[in-house]
Amino acid sequence: LRNSGTRRWDKGMDLLYHSGTNMLIGDPIYELPQVPPGGMVGPFVFDAKSPNKAGTFVMTFKVQGGFCYPYIRIIVKK
């Protein structure tokens, strides 16, 4: 996850599930460290289970404050 903005992200901001197909097992929330402009943070490891039907599924996360919405997209084939 890269801070491509011009302001630092303060330590303690949360990364959490926001919308889409929730494939997470449990309800993980990641507390982020301070991230300067241009800085990166990660990787993020969590338990998830793919849907049991074919299709394309998107799960969106958000950084607390609603200014960053990273996502995961998977394709399940038959």
Coordinates of C-alpha atoms in Angstrom, one line a residue, residues 23 48-53 74 76:
M23 CA -14.2 -13.2 1.8
A48 CA -10.0 -15.5 3.5
K49 CA -12.1 -18.0 1.6
S50 CA -13.1 -17.6 -2.0
P51 CA -16.8 -17.9 -3.1
N52 CA -17.8 -21.4 -4.2
K53 CA -19.3 -20.2 -7.5
I74 CA -10.2 -12.6 -7.8
V76 CA -13.1 -18.1 -9.7

